[in-house]
Coordinates of N, CA and C in Angstrom, one line a residue:
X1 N 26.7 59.5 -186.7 CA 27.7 60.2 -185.8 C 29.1 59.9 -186.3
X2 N 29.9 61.1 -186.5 CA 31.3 61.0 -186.9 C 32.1 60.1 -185.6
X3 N 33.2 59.8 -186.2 CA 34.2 59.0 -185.4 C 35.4 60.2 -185.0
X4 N 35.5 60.4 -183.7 CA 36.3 61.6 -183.2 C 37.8 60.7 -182.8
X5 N 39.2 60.6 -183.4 CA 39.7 60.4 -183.2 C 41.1 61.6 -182.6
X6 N 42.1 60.8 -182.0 CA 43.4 62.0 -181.3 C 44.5 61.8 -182.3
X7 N 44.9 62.9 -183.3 CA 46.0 62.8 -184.1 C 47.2 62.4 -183.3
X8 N 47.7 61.8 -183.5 CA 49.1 60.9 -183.4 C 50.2 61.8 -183.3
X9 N 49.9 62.8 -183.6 CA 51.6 63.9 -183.3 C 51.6 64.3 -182.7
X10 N 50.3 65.9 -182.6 CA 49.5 66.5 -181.7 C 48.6 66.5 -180.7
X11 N 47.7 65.6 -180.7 CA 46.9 65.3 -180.0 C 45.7 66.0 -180.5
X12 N 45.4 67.0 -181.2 CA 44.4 67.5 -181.7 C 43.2 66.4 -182.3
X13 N 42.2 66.8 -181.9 CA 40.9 65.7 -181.8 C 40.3 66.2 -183.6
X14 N 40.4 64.8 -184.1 CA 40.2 64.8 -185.4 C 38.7 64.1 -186.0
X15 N 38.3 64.4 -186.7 CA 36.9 63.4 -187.4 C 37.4 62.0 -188.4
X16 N 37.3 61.4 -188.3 CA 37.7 60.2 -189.1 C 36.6 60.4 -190.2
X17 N 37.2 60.9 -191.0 CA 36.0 60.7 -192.3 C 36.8 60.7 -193.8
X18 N 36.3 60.4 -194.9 CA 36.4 61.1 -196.2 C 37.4 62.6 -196.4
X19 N 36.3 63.1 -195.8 CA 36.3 64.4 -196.2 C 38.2 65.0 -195.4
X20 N 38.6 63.9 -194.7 CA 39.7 64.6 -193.6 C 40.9 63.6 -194.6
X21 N 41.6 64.4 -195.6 CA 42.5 63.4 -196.5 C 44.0 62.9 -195.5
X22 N 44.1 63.7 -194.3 CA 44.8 63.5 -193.7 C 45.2 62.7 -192.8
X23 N 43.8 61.6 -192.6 CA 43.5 61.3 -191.5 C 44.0 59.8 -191.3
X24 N 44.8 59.3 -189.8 CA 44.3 59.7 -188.7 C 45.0 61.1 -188.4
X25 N 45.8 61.9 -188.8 CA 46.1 62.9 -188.5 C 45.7 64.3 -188.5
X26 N 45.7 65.5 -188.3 CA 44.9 66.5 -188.5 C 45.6 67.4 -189.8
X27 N 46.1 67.1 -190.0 CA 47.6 68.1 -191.4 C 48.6 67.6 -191.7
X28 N 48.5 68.1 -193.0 CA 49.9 67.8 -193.9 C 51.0 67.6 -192.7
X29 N 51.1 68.8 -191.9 CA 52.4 69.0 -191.0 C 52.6 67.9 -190.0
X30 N 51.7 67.4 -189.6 CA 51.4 66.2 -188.3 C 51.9 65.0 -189.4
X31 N 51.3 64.7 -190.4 CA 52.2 63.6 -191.4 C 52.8 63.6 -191.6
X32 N 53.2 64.3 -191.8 CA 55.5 64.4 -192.6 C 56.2 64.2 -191.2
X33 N 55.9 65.3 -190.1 CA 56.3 64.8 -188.4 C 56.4 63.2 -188.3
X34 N 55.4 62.5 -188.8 CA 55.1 61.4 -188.4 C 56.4 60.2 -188.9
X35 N 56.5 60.3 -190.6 CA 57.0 59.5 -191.0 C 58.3 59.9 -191.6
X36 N 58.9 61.4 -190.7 CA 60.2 61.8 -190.2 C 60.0 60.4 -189.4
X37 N 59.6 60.8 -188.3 CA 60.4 59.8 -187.3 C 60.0 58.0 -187.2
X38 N 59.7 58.1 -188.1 CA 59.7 56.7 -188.8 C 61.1 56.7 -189.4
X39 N 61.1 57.8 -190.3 CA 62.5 57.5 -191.4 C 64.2 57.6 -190.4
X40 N 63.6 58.4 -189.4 CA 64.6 58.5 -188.3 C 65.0 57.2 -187.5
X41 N 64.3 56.3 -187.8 CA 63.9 55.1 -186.8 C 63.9 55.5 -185.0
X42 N 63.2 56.2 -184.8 CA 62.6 56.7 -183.6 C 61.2 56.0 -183.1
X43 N 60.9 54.9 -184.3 CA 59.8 54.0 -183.6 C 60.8 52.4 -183.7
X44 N 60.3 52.0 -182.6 CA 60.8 50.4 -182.7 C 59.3 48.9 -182.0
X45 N 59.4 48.3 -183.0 CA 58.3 47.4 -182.8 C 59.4 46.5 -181.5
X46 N 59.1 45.9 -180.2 CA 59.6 45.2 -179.4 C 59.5 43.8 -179.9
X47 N 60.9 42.6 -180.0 CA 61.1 41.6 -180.4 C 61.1 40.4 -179.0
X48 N 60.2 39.2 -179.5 CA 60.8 38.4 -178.5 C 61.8 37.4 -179.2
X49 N 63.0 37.2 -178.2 CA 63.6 36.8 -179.2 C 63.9 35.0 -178.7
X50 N 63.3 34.0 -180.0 CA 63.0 33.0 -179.8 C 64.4 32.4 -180.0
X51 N 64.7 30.8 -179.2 CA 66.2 30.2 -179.8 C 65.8 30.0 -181.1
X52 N 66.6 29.8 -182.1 CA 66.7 29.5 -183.4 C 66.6 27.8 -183.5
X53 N 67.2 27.1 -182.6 CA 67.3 25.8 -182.2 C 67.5 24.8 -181.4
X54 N 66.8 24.1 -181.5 CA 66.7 23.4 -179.7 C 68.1 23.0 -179.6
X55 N 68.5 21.6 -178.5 CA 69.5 21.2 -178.4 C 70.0 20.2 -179.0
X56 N 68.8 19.5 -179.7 CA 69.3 18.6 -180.6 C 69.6 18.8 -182.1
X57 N 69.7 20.6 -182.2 CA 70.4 21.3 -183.8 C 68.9 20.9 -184.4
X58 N 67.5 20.9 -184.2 CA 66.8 20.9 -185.1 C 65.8 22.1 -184.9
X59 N 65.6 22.9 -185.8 CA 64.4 23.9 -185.9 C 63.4 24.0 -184.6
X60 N 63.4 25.0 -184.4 CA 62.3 24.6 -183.4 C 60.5 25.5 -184.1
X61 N 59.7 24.9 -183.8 CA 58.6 25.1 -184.2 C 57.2 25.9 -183.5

């Protein structure tokens, strides 16, 4: 049984296979969409942002 996945642009329900050179997406058009807004920086991974150093100036670990 194929693996039915949801393209990432569209939502259009896709086959995960071989045969889909596009995939996880459904088309050329849904990929280039995609990594537009990648190149747009329109995605952002969330940072936690750690002190760089405790209070006695040494690395923290």
């Amino acid at each position: 049984m194929a693996t039915i996945v949801d393209c990432p642009t569209c939502g259009t329900k896709v086959e995960w296979s071989e045969k889909n050179k596009y995939r996880p997406f459904c088309s050329e058009r849904c990929k280039q969409i995609d990594l537009g807004a990648w190149a747009e920086e329109k995605y952002t991974i969330p940072a936690v942002n750690l002190p760089l150093e405790d209070e006695g100036n040494k690395p923290v670990q």
